[in-house]
PDB file of C-alpha atoms in Angstrom:
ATOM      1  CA  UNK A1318       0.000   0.000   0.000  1.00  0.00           C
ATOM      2  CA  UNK A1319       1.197   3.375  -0.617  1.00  0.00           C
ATOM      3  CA  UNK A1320       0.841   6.873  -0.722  1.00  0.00           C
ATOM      4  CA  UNK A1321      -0.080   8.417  -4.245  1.00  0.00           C
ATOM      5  CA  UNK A1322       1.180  11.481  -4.088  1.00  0.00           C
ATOM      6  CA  UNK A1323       4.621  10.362  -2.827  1.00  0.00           C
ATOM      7  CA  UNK A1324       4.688   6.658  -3.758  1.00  0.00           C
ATOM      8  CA  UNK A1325       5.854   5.915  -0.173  1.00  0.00           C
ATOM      9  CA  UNK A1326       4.295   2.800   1.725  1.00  0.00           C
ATOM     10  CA  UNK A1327       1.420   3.837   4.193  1.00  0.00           C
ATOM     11  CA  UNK A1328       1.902   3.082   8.010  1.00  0.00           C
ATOM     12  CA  UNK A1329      -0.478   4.458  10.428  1.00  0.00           C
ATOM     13  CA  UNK A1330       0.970   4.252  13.619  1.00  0.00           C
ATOM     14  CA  UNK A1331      -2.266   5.445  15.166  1.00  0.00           C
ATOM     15  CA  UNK A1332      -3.909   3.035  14.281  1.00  0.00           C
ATOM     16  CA  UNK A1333      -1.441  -0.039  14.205  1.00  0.00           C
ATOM     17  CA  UNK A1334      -0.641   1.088  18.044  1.00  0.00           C
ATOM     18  CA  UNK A1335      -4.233   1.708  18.905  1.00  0.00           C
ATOM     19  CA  UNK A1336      -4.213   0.081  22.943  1.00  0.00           C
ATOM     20  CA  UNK A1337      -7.959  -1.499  22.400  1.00  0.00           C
ATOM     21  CA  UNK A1338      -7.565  -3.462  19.065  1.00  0.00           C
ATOM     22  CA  UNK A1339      -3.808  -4.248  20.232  1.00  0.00           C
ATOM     23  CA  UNK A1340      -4.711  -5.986  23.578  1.00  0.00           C
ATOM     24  CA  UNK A1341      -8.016  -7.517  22.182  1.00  0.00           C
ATOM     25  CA  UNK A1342      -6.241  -9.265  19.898  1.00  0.00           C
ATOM     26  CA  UNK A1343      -2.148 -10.024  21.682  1.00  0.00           C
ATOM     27  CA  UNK A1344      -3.775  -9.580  25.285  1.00  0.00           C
ATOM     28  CA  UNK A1345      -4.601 -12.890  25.506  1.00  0.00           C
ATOM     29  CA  UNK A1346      -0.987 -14.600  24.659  1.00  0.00           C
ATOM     30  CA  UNK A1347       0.459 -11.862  26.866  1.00  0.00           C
ATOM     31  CA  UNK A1348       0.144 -14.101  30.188  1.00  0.00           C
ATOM     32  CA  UNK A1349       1.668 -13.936  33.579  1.00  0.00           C
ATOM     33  CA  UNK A1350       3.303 -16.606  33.238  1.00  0.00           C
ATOM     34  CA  UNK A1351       5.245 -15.492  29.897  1.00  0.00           C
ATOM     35  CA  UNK A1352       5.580 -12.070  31.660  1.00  0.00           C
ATOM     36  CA  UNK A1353       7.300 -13.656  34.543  1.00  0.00           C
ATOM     37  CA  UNK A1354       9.115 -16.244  32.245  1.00  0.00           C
ATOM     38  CA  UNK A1355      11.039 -13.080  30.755  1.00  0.00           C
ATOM     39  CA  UNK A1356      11.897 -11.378  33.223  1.00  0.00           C
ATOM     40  CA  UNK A1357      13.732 -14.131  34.751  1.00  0.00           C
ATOM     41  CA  UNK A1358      15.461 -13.858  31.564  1.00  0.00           C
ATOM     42  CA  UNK A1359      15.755  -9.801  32.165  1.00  0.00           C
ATOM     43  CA  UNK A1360      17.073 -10.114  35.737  1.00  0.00           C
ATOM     44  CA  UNK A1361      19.819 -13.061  35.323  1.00  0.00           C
ATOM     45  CA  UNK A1362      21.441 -12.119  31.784  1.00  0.00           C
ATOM     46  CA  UNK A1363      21.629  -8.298  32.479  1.00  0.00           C
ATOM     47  CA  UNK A1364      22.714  -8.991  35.862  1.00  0.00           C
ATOM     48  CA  UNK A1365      20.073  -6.845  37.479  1.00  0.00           C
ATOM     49  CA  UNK A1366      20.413  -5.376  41.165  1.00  0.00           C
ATOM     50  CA  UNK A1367      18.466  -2.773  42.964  1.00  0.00           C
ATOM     51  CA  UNK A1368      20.762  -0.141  42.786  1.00  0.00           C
ATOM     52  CA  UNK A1369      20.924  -0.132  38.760  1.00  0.00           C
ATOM     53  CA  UNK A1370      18.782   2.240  36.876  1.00  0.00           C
ATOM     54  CA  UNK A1371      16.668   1.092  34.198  1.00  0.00           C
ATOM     55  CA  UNK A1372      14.985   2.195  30.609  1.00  0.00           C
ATOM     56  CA  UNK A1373      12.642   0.250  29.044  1.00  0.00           C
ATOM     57  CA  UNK A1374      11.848   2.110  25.956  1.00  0.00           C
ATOM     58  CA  UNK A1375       8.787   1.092  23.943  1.00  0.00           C
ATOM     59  CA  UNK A1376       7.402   0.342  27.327  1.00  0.00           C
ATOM     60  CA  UNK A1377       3.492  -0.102  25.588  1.00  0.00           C
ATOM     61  CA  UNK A1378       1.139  -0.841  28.442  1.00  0.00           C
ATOM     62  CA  UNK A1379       3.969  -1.736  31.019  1.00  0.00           C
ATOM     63  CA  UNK A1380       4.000  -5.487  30.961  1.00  0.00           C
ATOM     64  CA  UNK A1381       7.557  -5.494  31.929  1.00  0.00           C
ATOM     65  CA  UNK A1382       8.716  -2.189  33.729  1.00  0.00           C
ATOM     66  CA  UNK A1383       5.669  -2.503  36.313  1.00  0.00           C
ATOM     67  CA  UNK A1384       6.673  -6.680  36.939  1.00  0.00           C
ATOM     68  CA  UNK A1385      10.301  -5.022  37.789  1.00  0.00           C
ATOM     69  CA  UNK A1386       9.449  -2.086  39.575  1.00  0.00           C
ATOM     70  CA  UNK A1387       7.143  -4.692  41.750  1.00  0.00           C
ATOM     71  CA  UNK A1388      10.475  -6.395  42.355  1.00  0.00           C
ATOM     72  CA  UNK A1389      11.982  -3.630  43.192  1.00  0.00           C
ATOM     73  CA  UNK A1390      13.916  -2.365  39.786  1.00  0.00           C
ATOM     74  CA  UNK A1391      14.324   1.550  39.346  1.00  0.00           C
ATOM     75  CA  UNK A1392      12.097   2.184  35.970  1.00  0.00           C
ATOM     76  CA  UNK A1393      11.841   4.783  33.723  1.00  0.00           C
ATOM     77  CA  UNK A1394       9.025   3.466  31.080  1.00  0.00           C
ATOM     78  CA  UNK A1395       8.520   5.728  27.603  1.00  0.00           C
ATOM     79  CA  UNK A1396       6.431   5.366  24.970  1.00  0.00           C
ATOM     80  CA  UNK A1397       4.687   7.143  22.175  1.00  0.00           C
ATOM     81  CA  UNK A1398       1.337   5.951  22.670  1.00  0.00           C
ATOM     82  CA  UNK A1399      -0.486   7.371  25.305  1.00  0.00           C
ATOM     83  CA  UNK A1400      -3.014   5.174  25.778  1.00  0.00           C
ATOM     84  CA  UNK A1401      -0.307   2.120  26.652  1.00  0.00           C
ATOM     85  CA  UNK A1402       0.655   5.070  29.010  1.00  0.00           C
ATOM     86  CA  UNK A1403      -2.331   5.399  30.734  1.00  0.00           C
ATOM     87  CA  UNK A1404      -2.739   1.843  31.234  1.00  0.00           C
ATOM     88  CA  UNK A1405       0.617   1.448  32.423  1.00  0.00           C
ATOM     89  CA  UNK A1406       0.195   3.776  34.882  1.00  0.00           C
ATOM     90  CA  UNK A1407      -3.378   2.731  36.055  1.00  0.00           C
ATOM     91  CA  UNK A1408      -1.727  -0.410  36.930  1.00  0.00           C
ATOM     92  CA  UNK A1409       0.986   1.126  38.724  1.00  0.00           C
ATOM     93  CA  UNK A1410      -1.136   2.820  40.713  1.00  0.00           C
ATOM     94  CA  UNK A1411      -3.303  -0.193  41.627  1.00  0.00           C
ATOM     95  CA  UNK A1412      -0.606  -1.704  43.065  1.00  0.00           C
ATOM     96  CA  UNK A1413       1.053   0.430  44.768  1.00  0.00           C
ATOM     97  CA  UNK A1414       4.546   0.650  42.267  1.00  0.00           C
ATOM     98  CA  UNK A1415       6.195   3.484  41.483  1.00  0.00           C
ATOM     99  CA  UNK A1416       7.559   3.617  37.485  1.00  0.00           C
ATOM    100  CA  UNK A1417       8.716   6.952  35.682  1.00  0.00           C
ATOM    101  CA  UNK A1418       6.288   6.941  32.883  1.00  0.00           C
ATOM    102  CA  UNK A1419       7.572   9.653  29.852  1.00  0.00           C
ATOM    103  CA  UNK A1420       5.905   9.826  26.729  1.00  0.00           C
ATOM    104  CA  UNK A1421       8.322  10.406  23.993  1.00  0.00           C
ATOM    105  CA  UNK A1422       9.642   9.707  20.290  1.00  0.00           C
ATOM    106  CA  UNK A1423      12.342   7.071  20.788  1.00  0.00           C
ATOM    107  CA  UNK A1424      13.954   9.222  17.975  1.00  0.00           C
ATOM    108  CA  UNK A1425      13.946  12.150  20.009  1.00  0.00           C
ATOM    109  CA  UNK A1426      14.593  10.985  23.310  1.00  0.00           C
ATOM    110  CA  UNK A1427      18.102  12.981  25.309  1.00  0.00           C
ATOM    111  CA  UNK A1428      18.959  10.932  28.163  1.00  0.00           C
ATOM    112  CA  UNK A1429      22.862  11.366  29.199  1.00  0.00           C
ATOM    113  CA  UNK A1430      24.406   8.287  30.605  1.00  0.00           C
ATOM    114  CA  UNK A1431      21.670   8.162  33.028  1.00  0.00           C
ATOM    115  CA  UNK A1432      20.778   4.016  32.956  1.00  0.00           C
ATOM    116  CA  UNK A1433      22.475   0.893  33.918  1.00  0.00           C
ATOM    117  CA  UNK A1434      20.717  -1.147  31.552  1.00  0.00           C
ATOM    118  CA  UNK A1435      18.388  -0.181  28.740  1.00  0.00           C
ATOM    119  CA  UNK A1436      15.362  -2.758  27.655  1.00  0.00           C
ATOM    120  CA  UNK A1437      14.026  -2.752  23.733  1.00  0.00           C
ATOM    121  CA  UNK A1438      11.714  -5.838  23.314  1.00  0.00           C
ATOM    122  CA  UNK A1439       8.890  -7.276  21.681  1.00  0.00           C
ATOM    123  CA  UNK A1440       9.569  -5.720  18.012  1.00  0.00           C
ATOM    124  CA  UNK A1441       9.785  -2.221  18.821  1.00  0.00           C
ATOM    125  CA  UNK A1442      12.594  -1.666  16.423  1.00  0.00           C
ATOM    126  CA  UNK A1443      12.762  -1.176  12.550  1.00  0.00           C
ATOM    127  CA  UNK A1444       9.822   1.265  11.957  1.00  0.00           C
ATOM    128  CA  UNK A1445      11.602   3.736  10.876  1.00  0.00           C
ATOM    129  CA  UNK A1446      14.209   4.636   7.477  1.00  0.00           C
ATOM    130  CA  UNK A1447      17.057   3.145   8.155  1.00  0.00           C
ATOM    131  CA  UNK A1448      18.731   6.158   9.301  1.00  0.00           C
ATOM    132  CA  UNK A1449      16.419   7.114  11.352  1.00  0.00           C
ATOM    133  CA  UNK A1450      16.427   3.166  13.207  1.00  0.00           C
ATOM    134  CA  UNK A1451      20.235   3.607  13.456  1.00  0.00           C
ATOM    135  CA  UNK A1452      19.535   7.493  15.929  1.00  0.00           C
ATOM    136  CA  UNK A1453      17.120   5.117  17.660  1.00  0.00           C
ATOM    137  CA  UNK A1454      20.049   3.092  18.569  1.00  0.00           C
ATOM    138  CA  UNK A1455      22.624   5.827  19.043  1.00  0.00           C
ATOM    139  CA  UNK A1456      20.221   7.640  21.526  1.00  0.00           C
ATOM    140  CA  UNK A1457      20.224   3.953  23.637  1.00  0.00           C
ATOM    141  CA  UNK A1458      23.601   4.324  23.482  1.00  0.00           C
ATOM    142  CA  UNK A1459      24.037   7.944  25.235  1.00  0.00           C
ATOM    143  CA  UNK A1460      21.642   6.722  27.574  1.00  0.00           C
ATOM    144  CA  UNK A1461      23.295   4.176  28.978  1.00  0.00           C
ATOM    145  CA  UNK A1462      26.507   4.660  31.369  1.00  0.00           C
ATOM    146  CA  UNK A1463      29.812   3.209  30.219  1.00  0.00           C
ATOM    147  CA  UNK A1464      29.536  -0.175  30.868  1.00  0.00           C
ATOM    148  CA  UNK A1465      25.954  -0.727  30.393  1.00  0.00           C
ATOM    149  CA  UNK A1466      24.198  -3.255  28.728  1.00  0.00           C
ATOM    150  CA  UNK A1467      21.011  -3.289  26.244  1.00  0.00           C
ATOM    151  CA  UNK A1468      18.522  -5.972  25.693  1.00  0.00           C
ATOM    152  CA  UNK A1469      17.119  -5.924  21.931  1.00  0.00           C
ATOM    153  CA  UNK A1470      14.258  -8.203  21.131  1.00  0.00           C
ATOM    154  CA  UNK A1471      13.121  -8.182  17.715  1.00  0.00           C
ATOM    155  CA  UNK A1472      12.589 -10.566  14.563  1.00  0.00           C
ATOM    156  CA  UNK A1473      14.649 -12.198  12.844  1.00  0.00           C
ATOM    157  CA  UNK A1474      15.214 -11.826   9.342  1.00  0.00           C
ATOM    158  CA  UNK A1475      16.836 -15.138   8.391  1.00  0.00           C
ATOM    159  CA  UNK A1476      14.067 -16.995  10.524  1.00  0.00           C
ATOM    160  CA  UNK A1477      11.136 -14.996   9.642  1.00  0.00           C
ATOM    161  CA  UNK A1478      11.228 -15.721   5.967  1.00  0.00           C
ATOM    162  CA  UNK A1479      11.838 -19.734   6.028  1.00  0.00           C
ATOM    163  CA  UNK A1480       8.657 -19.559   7.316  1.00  0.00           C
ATOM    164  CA  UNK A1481       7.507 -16.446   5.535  1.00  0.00           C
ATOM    165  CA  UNK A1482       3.243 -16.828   5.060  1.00  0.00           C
ATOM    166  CA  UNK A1483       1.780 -14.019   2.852  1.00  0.00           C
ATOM    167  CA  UNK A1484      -1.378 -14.604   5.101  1.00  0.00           C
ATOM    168  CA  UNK A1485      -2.501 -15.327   8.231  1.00  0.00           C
ATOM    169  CA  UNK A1486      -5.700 -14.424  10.211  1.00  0.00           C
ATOM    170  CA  UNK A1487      -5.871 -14.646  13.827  1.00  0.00           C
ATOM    171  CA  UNK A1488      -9.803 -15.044  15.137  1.00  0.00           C
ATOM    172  CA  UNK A1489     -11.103 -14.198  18.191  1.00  0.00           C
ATOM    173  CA  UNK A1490     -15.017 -14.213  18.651  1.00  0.00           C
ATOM    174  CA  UNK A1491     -16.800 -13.456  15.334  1.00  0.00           C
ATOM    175  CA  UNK A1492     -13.706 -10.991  15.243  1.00  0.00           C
ATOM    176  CA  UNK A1493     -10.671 -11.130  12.581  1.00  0.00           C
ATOM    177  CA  UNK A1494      -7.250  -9.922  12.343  1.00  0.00           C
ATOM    178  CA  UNK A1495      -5.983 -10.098   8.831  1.00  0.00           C
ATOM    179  CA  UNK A1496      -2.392 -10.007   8.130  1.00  0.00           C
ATOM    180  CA  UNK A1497      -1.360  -9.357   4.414  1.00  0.00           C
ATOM    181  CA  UNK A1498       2.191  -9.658   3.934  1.00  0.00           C
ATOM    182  CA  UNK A1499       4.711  -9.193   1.518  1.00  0.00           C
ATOM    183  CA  UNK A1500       8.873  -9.004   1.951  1.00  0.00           C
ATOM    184  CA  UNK A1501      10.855  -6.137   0.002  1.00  0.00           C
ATOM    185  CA  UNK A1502      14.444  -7.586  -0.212  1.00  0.00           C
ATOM    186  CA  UNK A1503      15.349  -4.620  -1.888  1.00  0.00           C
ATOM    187  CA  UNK A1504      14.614  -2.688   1.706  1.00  0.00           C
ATOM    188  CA  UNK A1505      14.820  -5.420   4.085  1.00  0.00           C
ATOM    189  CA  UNK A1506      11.075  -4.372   4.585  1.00  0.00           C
ATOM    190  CA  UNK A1507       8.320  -6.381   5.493  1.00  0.00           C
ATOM    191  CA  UNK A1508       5.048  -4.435   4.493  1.00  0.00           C
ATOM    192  CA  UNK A1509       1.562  -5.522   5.981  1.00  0.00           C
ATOM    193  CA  UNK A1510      -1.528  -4.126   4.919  1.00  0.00           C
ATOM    194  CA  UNK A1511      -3.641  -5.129   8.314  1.00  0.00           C
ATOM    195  CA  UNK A1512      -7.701  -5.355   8.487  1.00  0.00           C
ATOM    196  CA  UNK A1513      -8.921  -5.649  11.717  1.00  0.00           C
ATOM    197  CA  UNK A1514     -12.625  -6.667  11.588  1.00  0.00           C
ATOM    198  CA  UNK A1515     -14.706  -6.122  15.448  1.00  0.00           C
ATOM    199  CA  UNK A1516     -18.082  -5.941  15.521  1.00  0.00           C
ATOM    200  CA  UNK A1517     -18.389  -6.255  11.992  1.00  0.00           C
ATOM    201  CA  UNK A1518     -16.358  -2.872  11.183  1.00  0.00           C
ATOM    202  CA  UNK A1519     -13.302  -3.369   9.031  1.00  0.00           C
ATOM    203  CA  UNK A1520     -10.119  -1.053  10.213  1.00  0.00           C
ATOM    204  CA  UNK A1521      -7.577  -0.555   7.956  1.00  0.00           C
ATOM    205  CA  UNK A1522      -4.209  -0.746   9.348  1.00  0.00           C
ATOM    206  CA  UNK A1523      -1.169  -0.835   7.364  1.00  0.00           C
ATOM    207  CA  UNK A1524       2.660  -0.845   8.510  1.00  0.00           C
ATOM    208  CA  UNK A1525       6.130  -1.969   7.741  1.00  0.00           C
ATOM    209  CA  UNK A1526       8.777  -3.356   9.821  1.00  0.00           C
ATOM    210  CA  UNK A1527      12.688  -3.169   8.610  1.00  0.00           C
ATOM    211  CA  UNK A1528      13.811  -6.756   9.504  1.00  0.00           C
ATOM    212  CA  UNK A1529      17.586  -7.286  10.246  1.00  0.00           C
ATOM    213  CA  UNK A1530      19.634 -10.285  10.062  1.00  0.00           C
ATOM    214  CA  UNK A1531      21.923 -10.849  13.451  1.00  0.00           C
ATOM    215  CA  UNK A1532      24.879  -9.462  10.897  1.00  0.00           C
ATOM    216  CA  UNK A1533      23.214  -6.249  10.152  1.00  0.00           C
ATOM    217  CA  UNK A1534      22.208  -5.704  14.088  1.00  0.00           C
ATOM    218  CA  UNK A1535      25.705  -6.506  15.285  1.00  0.00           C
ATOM    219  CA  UNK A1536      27.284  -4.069  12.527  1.00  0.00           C
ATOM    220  CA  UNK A1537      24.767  -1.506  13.569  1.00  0.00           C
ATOM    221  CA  UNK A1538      25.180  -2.159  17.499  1.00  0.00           C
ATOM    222  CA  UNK A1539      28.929  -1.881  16.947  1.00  0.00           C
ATOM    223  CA  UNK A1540      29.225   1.425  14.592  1.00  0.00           C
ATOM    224  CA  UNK A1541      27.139   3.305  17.855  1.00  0.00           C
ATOM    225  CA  UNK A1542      29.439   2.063  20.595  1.00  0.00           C
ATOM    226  CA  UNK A1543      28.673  -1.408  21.461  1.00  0.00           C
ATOM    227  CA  UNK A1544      29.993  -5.161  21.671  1.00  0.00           C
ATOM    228  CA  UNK A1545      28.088  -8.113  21.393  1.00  0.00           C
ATOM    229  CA  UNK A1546      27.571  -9.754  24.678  1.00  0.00           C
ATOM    230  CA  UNK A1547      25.494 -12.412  24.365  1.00  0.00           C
ATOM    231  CA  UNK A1548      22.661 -13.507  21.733  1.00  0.00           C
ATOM    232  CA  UNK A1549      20.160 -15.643  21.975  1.00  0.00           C
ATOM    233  CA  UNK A1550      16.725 -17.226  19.543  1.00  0.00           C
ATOM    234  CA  UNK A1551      14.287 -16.093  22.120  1.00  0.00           C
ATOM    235  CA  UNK A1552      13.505 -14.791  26.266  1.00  0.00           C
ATOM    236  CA  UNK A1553      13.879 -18.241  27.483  1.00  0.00           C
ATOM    237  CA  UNK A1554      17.888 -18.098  26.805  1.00  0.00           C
ATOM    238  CA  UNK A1555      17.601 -20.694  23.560  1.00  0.00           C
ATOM    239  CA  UNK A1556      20.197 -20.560  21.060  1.00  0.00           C
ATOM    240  CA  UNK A1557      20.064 -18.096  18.062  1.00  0.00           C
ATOM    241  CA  UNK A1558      20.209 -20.138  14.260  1.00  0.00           C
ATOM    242  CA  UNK A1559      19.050 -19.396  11.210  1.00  0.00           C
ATOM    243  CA  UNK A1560      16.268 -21.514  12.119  1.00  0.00           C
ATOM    244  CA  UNK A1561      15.458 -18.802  15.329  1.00  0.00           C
ATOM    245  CA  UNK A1562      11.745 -16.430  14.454  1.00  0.00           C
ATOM    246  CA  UNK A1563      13.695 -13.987  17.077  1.00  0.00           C
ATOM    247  CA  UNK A1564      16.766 -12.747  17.987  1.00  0.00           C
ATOM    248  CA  UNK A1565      17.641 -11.548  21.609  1.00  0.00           C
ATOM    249  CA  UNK A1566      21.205  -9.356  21.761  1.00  0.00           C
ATOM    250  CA  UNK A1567      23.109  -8.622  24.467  1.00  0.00           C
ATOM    251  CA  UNK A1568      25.328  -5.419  23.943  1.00  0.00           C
ATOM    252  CA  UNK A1569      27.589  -3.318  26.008  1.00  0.00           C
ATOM    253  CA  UNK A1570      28.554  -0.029  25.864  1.00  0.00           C
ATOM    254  CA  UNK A1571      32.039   0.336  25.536  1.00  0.00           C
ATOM    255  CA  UNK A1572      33.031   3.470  24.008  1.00  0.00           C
ATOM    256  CA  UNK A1573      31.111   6.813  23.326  1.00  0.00           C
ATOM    257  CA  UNK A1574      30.217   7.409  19.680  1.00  0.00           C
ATOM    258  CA  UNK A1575      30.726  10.924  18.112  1.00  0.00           C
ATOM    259  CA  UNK A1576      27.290  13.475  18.569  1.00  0.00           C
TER     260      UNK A1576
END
């Protein structure tokens, strides 16, 4: 799908990040017990104590930075969306947590070597030119102190397209999400022109998502600063291959990159 006037490929983030549709239709694989599952993960491969300061940008609703701070953990959540804000913070509140939750442009966020450790997960990465994904990662990078690590969780590219499917619906109810995709090789882009049907109203929903192969990431990662600590096919600590849907990075922040 694209734009007429400027033959660019449509993504409303709006409406792909709307909180209601997005919960209705992940909420459901989004248990406890995967919550708590990955932040077991979290807390023994970054080496988490109290004292550390954390970021988890792309927070969404909170699923992880409130399950930390309830531990504990020193958050700072941000997010675009604020809806997943408000939730996040409702929940917070509930239970008695305290969380730092900033809404912000992961592009445009100005920390200064203010975190420990610095969380990216569930495919919060790529949706941007590929300049623009590389800031994303050079902004983690002045966030973090000298020494810190970053936790990236996103797709990948070599995995994703063994078992590439140009369609897929996912039902809930008399409700449909419809996922129409299609791989750019020429971008690294996977563009999906998404129809959400609920109570029998189609929503049109249409994204892309730059997909990187563990090469790519690590060449990126490096170029702003980092070193590849440890990597990993998924949040239970499995191995990465080519075989992996996911790829989990470990980086550290050795040097400062030039501003």
């Amino acid at each position: 799908m694209t734009n007429e006037k400027s033959d660019k490929p449509i993504f409303d983030f709006k409406a792909v990040f709307e909180p209601d549709d997005y919960l209705y239709f992940y909420g459901d694989s989004l248990t406890e017990e995967r919550t708590k599952t990955e932040i077991e993960f979290l807390v023994k491969e970054l080496q988490l104590d109290k004292s550390m300061k954390i970021l988890d940008l792309a927070c969404g609703h909170g699923r992880h930075a409130n399950h930390l701070a309830k531990l504990g953990y020193n958050i700072t959540g941000v997010d675009i969306t604020r809806g997943f804000l408000e939730i996040a913070k409702k929940e917070a509140k509930e239970k008695g947590i305290s969380v730092a939750y900033i809404k912000k442009d992961m592009r445009k966020i100005s920390f200064g070597e203010e975190f420990n450790r610095v969380l990216l997960l569930f495919t919060s990465f790529g949706y941007f030119e590929d300049e623009e994904n590389f800031k994303v990662i050079k902004n983690i990078a002045n966030a973090l102190k000298s020494g810190g690590l970053f936790c990236f969780d996103t797709i990948n590219r070599d995995g994703f397209l063994k078992n590439f499917l140009p369609y897929t619906v996912m039902e809930k109810g008399n409700d449909l999400m419809i996922e129409r995709n299609s791989f750019n090789s020429a971008t690294g882009r996977i563009y999906n022109k998404r129809i959400v049907i609920r109570n029998g109203k189609r929503k049109d929903k249409p994204f892309f998502v730059r997909l990187y192969n563990p090469t790519e990431i690590r060449d990126l990662l490096v170029k702003a600063g980092f070193s590849i600590y440890k990597m990993y096919g998924d949040l239970q600590a499995n191995p990465l291959t080519s075989d992996s849907k996911r790829m989990i990075i470990i980086a550290k922040k050795e040097i400062s990159f030039e501003k």
